[in-house]
mmCIF file of C-alpha atoms in Angstrom:
data_model
loop_
_atom_site.group_PDB
_atom_site.id
_atom_site.type_symbol
_atom_site.label_atom_id
_atom_site.label_comp_id
_atom_site.label_asym_id
_atom_site.label_seq_id
_atom_site.Cartn_x
_atom_site.Cartn_y
_atom_site.Cartn_z
ATOM 1 C CA UNK A 174 81.595 -26.561 -154.542
ATOM 2 C CA UNK A 175 80.171 -23.048 -154.632
ATOM 3 C CA UNK A 176 80.993 -19.862 -153.338
ATOM 4 C CA UNK A 177 79.438 -18.326 -151.752
ATOM 5 C CA UNK A 178 80.152 -14.460 -149.854
ATOM 6 C CA UNK A 179 79.564 -14.117 -146.645
ATOM 7 C CA UNK A 180 78.016 -10.726 -145.437
ATOM 8 C CA UNK A 181 80.529 -8.109 -146.057
ATOM 9 C CA UNK A 182 79.540 -6.361 -142.891
ATOM 10 C CA UNK A 183 81.327 -8.742 -140.287
ATOM 11 C CA UNK A 184 84.421 -8.223 -142.368
ATOM 12 C CA UNK A 185 85.810 -12.226 -143.222
ATOM 13 C CA UNK A 186 88.705 -14.464 -144.111
ATOM 14 C CA UNK A 187 88.890 -14.520 -148.466
ATOM 15 C CA UNK A 188 89.481 -18.264 -147.616
ATOM 16 C CA UNK A 189 85.721 -18.231 -145.967
ATOM 17 C CA UNK A 190 84.619 -16.951 -149.461
ATOM 18 C CA UNK A 191 84.726 -20.613 -150.747
ATOM 19 C CA UNK A 192 83.583 -23.466 -148.604
ATOM 20 C CA UNK A 193 81.041 -26.214 -148.898
ATOM 21 C CA UNK A 194 77.181 -26.169 -149.288
ATOM 22 C CA UNK A 195 76.974 -28.177 -146.370
ATOM 23 C CA UNK A 196 78.544 -26.125 -144.234
ATOM 24 C CA UNK A 197 76.730 -23.180 -144.516
ATOM 25 C CA UNK A 198 74.646 -23.383 -141.341
ATOM 26 C CA UNK A 199 77.514 -24.088 -139.250
ATOM 27 C CA UNK A 200 80.362 -22.333 -140.300
ATOM 28 C CA UNK A 201 78.216 -19.546 -140.120
ATOM 29 C CA UNK A 202 76.436 -19.477 -137.042
ATOM 30 C CA UNK A 203 80.068 -19.945 -136.082
ATOM 31 C CA UNK A 204 81.313 -16.895 -137.575
ATOM 32 C CA UNK A 205 78.471 -14.881 -135.632
ATOM 33 C CA UNK A 206 79.262 -15.510 -132.887
ATOM 34 C CA UNK A 207 83.285 -14.895 -132.950
ATOM 35 C CA UNK A 208 82.062 -12.247 -134.270
ATOM 36 C CA UNK A 209 79.989 -10.752 -131.859
ATOM 37 C CA UNK A 210 83.034 -11.196 -129.719
ATOM 38 C CA UNK A 211 85.226 -10.015 -130.995
ATOM 39 C CA UNK A 212 83.126 -6.275 -131.309
ATOM 40 C CA UNK A 213 81.746 -6.751 -127.186
ATOM 41 C CA UNK A 214 85.457 -6.701 -126.972
ATOM 42 C CA UNK A 215 85.690 -3.673 -128.762
ATOM 43 C CA UNK A 216 83.699 -2.442 -127.069
ATOM 44 C CA UNK A 217 84.224 -2.816 -123.681
ATOM 45 C CA UNK A 218 88.387 -1.908 -124.315
ATOM 46 C CA UNK A 219 86.892 1.461 -126.335
ATOM 47 C CA UNK A 220 84.534 2.739 -122.588
ATOM 48 C CA UNK A 221 88.110 1.149 -120.742
ATOM 49 C CA UNK A 222 90.124 3.642 -122.707
ATOM 50 C CA UNK A 223 87.740 6.299 -121.951
ATOM 51 C CA UNK A 224 87.689 5.700 -118.399
ATOM 52 C CA UNK A 225 91.701 5.941 -117.699
ATOM 53 C CA UNK A 226 92.041 8.782 -120.100
ATOM 54 C CA UNK A 227 89.436 10.674 -118.116
ATOM 55 C CA UNK A 228 90.537 9.100 -114.462
ATOM 56 C CA UNK A 229 94.665 10.613 -116.080
ATOM 57 C CA UNK A 230 93.344 14.412 -116.818
ATOM 58 C CA UNK A 231 91.394 14.193 -113.988
ATOM 59 C CA UNK A 232 87.676 13.875 -114.599
ATOM 60 C CA UNK A 233 87.041 11.117 -112.152
ATOM 61 C CA UNK A 234 84.695 9.461 -112.913
ATOM 62 C CA UNK A 235 80.719 10.777 -112.226
ATOM 63 C CA UNK A 236 79.976 8.982 -108.625
ATOM 64 C CA UNK A 237 76.521 8.692 -107.758
ATOM 65 C CA UNK A 238 75.165 10.973 -104.193
ATOM 66 C CA UNK A 239 73.333 9.808 -101.325
ATOM 67 C CA UNK A 240 70.651 11.660 -100.396
ATOM 68 C CA UNK A 241 72.544 12.885 -97.224
ATOM 69 C CA UNK A 242 75.463 14.112 -99.731
ATOM 70 C CA UNK A 243 72.263 15.771 -101.876
ATOM 71 C CA UNK A 244 71.134 16.865 -98.334
ATOM 72 C CA UNK A 245 74.541 18.200 -97.035
ATOM 73 C CA UNK A 246 75.041 20.193 -100.591
ATOM 74 C CA UNK A 247 71.796 21.924 -99.852
ATOM 75 C CA UNK A 248 72.431 23.046 -96.218
ATOM 76 C CA UNK A 249 76.054 23.553 -97.216
ATOM 77 C CA UNK A 250 74.869 25.721 -100.395
ATOM 78 C CA UNK A 251 72.457 27.853 -98.125
ATOM 79 C CA UNK A 252 75.250 28.053 -94.834
ATOM 80 C CA UNK A 253 74.839 31.894 -93.005
ATOM 81 C CA UNK A 254 77.731 31.495 -90.812
ATOM 82 C CA UNK A 255 78.160 34.069 -88.691
ATOM 83 C CA UNK A 256 80.914 36.627 -88.511
ATOM 84 C CA UNK A 257 83.613 34.342 -86.069
ATOM 85 C CA UNK A 258 82.822 31.770 -87.627
ATOM 86 C CA UNK A 259 84.509 30.129 -91.345
ATOM 87 C CA UNK A 260 84.265 26.707 -92.978
ATOM 88 C CA UNK A 261 87.259 24.545 -94.727
ATOM 89 C CA UNK A 262 86.995 21.498 -97.025
ATOM 90 C CA UNK A 263 91.073 19.466 -96.018
ATOM 91 C CA UNK A 264 90.134 17.037 -98.047
ATOM 92 C CA UNK A 265 88.669 19.008 -101.195
ATOM 93 C CA UNK A 266 85.120 20.106 -101.869
ATOM 94 C CA UNK A 267 84.891 17.042 -103.739
ATOM 95 C CA UNK A 268 84.224 15.870 -100.639
ATOM 96 C CA UNK A 269 81.169 17.528 -98.528
ATOM 97 C CA UNK A 270 81.414 14.741 -96.308
ATOM 98 C CA UNK A 271 84.545 15.338 -94.158
ATOM 99 C CA UNK A 272 84.714 19.223 -93.607
ATOM 100 C CA UNK A 273 86.272 21.576 -91.189
ATOM 101 C CA UNK A 274 84.240 25.008 -89.140
ATOM 102 C CA UNK A 275 86.848 27.653 -87.406
ATOM 103 C CA UNK A 276 85.451 29.626 -84.235
ATOM 104 C CA UNK A 277 87.349 32.383 -83.495
ATOM 105 C CA UNK A 278 84.337 33.858 -80.321
ATOM 106 C CA UNK A 279 84.480 38.080 -80.466
ATOM 107 C CA UNK A 280 83.336 37.917 -76.598
ATOM 108 C CA UNK A 281 82.853 35.950 -74.128
ATOM 109 C CA UNK A 282 86.156 34.095 -71.886
ATOM 110 C CA UNK A 283 87.149 32.421 -75.030
ATOM 111 C CA UNK A 284 87.493 36.488 -77.150
ATOM 112 C CA UNK A 285 90.598 35.513 -79.043
ATOM 113 C CA UNK A 286 91.017 32.297 -79.397
ATOM 114 C CA UNK A 287 90.425 30.210 -82.160
ATOM 115 C CA UNK A 288 88.939 26.581 -81.889
ATOM 116 C CA UNK A 289 88.977 23.642 -84.845
ATOM 117 C CA UNK A 290 85.895 21.283 -85.312
ATOM 118 C CA UNK A 291 86.081 17.823 -87.107
ATOM 119 C CA UNK A 292 82.663 17.203 -89.012
ATOM 120 C CA UNK A 293 81.608 13.701 -90.320
ATOM 121 C CA UNK A 294 78.376 13.337 -92.264
ATOM 122 C CA UNK A 295 76.907 9.680 -92.547
ATOM 123 C CA UNK A 296 75.202 9.231 -95.821
ATOM 124 C CA UNK A 297 71.714 8.865 -93.146
ATOM 125 C CA UNK A 298 72.383 12.715 -93.140
ATOM 126 C CA UNK A 299 69.867 14.130 -91.725
ATOM 127 C CA UNK A 300 68.454 10.523 -89.993
ATOM 128 C CA UNK A 301 71.840 11.196 -88.543
ATOM 129 C CA UNK A 302 73.487 14.077 -86.088
ATOM 130 C CA UNK A 303 77.501 15.034 -87.792
ATOM 131 C CA UNK A 304 80.334 13.680 -85.308
ATOM 132 C CA UNK A 305 81.797 17.070 -83.648
ATOM 133 C CA UNK A 306 85.096 16.261 -82.672
ATOM 134 C CA UNK A 307 87.016 19.674 -81.349
ATOM 135 C CA UNK A 308 90.857 19.582 -82.790
ATOM 136 C CA UNK A 309 91.965 22.165 -80.377
ATOM 137 C CA UNK A 310 92.519 21.820 -77.253
ATOM 138 C CA UNK A 311 90.805 23.590 -74.360
ATOM 139 C CA UNK A 312 89.977 24.633 -70.884
ATOM 140 C CA UNK A 313 85.966 24.473 -71.537
ATOM 141 C CA UNK A 314 82.994 22.734 -69.103
ATOM 142 C CA UNK A 315 81.817 21.316 -72.032
ATOM 143 C CA UNK A 316 83.997 20.025 -74.546
ATOM 144 C CA UNK A 317 86.339 17.570 -72.993
ATOM 145 C CA UNK A 318 90.576 17.357 -73.218
ATOM 146 C CA UNK A 319 90.193 14.003 -75.763
ATOM 147 C CA UNK A 320 87.803 16.500 -78.019
ATOM 148 C CA UNK A 321 84.226 15.589 -77.653
ATOM 149 C CA UNK A 322 81.410 18.216 -77.685
ATOM 150 C CA UNK A 323 78.679 18.249 -75.408
ATOM 151 C CA UNK A 324 76.108 19.702 -77.634
ATOM 152 C CA UNK A 325 72.833 18.177 -77.008
ATOM 153 C CA UNK A 326 71.224 18.845 -80.420
ATOM 154 C CA UNK A 327 74.449 16.464 -81.748
ATOM 155 C CA UNK A 328 72.630 13.656 -79.847
ATOM 156 C CA UNK A 329 68.896 13.313 -77.774
ATOM 157 C CA UNK A 330 68.039 16.813 -79.447
ATOM 158 C CA UNK A 331 68.932 15.567 -83.089
ATOM 159 C CA UNK A 332 65.747 16.007 -85.839
ATOM 160 C CA UNK A 333 65.761 15.282 -89.572
ATOM 161 C CA UNK A 334 64.573 19.362 -90.240
ATOM 162 C CA UNK A 335 68.374 20.275 -88.283
ATOM 163 C CA UNK A 336 70.580 20.768 -90.352
ATOM 164 C CA UNK A 337 74.888 21.575 -90.038
ATOM 165 C CA UNK A 338 74.000 25.358 -89.879
ATOM 166 C CA UNK A 339 71.761 24.415 -85.950
ATOM 167 C CA UNK A 340 74.516 22.861 -84.672
ATOM 168 C CA UNK A 341 77.763 26.298 -86.171
ATOM 169 C CA UNK A 342 75.654 28.190 -83.632
ATOM 170 C CA UNK A 343 75.150 26.275 -81.135
ATOM 171 C CA UNK A 344 79.569 25.481 -81.036
ATOM 172 C CA UNK A 345 79.954 29.340 -80.822
ATOM 173 C CA UNK A 346 77.041 29.251 -78.031
ATOM 174 C CA UNK A 347 79.249 27.078 -75.896
ATOM 175 C CA UNK A 348 81.690 30.012 -76.691
ATOM 176 C CA UNK A 349 79.352 33.446 -75.239
ATOM 177 C CA UNK A 350 77.561 30.926 -72.639
ATOM 178 C CA UNK A 351 79.949 28.438 -71.947
ATOM 179 C CA UNK A 352 77.043 25.911 -69.447
ATOM 180 C CA UNK A 353 78.350 24.333 -65.580
ATOM 181 C CA UNK A 354 75.624 22.103 -65.604
ATOM 182 C CA UNK A 355 75.786 19.422 -68.372
ATOM 183 C CA UNK A 356 79.985 18.735 -68.630
ATOM 184 C CA UNK A 357 81.970 16.890 -69.927
ATOM 185 C CA UNK A 358 85.639 18.369 -68.116
ATOM 186 C CA UNK A 359 83.654 18.505 -64.328
ATOM 187 C CA UNK A 360 87.277 20.004 -63.069
ATOM 188 C CA UNK A 361 86.295 23.163 -65.279
ATOM 189 C CA UNK A 362 82.967 23.404 -64.262
ATOM 190 C CA UNK A 363 83.466 23.721 -61.175
ATOM 191 C CA UNK A 364 85.582 26.557 -61.313
ATOM 192 C CA UNK A 365 82.853 27.846 -63.864
ATOM 193 C CA UNK A 366 80.562 27.698 -61.178
ATOM 194 C CA UNK A 367 82.260 27.748 -57.933
ATOM 195 C CA UNK A 368 85.161 31.101 -58.504
ATOM 196 C CA UNK A 369 84.507 32.474 -62.735
ATOM 197 C CA UNK A 370 86.761 35.420 -62.175
ATOM 198 C CA UNK A 371 89.652 32.071 -61.197
ATOM 199 C CA UNK A 372 87.754 29.986 -64.371
ATOM 200 C CA UNK A 373 88.612 33.292 -66.571
ATOM 201 C CA UNK A 374 92.457 33.491 -65.248
ATOM 202 C CA UNK A 375 92.171 29.850 -66.330
ATOM 203 C CA UNK A 376 90.479 30.158 -70.339
ATOM 204 C CA UNK A 377 93.296 32.475 -70.339
ATOM 205 C CA UNK A 378 96.408 30.171 -69.416
ATOM 206 C CA UNK A 379 95.303 27.508 -71.788
ATOM 207 C CA UNK A 380 94.855 29.493 -74.572
ATOM 208 C CA UNK A 381 98.428 31.524 -74.501
ATOM 209 C CA UNK A 382 100.064 28.104 -74.614
ATOM 210 C CA UNK A 383 99.961 26.453 -70.672
ATOM 211 C CA UNK A 384 99.292 23.985 -68.255
ATOM 212 C CA UNK A 385 95.771 24.041 -66.146
ATOM 213 C CA UNK A 386 96.452 21.858 -63.707
ATOM 214 C CA UNK A 387 98.650 18.406 -64.990
ATOM 215 C CA UNK A 388 97.192 19.726 -68.219
ATOM 216 C CA UNK A 389 99.674 20.934 -71.408
ATOM 217 C CA UNK A 390 97.822 23.280 -73.554
ATOM 218 C CA UNK A 391 98.866 24.394 -76.964
ATOM 219 C CA UNK A 392 98.477 28.048 -77.738
ATOM 220 C CA UNK A 393 95.322 28.838 -79.337
ATOM 221 C CA UNK A 394 95.195 32.664 -79.154
#
């Protein structure tokens, strides 16, 4: 019998130090493999504990941003909002792809109203336009009763060189210059075209909270 000592770095049990010489190679290979597996498992467990600790501390694991998110972050940081407009992030600023724009027109038919629009931005932005809907039920020729918005730059006229700021200015323009030529609410468009005074009265009635025809509009003024 010979006494061989295994490498101390592996921290092997004492009984491995007295082994038969002919079995050294096999025993050592097995021991090294098992030790390496144990070390890898320990590293994985340590990394998992770090992630759990970060999560418990309110720090979510860092997520790689898409090209669309990076572009949107730039656009939002460079926003030049009209004084009648503000932006909010209902899900917090960690979710830039979903936000709200609040428009409070300071002139025109809709003076004094408050209108909320939701923006959903695709990771493909700016190659795809944002999806915009009006949360506020409004009597308007270019916004239907389900909140769909008729704005050409959100459809066929969208180009990657455009940005969120362009859309926001377009929304403001809808309230200062409603258009009866490309309507979603055909009834409102016909009244605007044929009887502007009645249109104005209908807008005020809707904003104050009331019926216009058979449709009820919650107060937004």
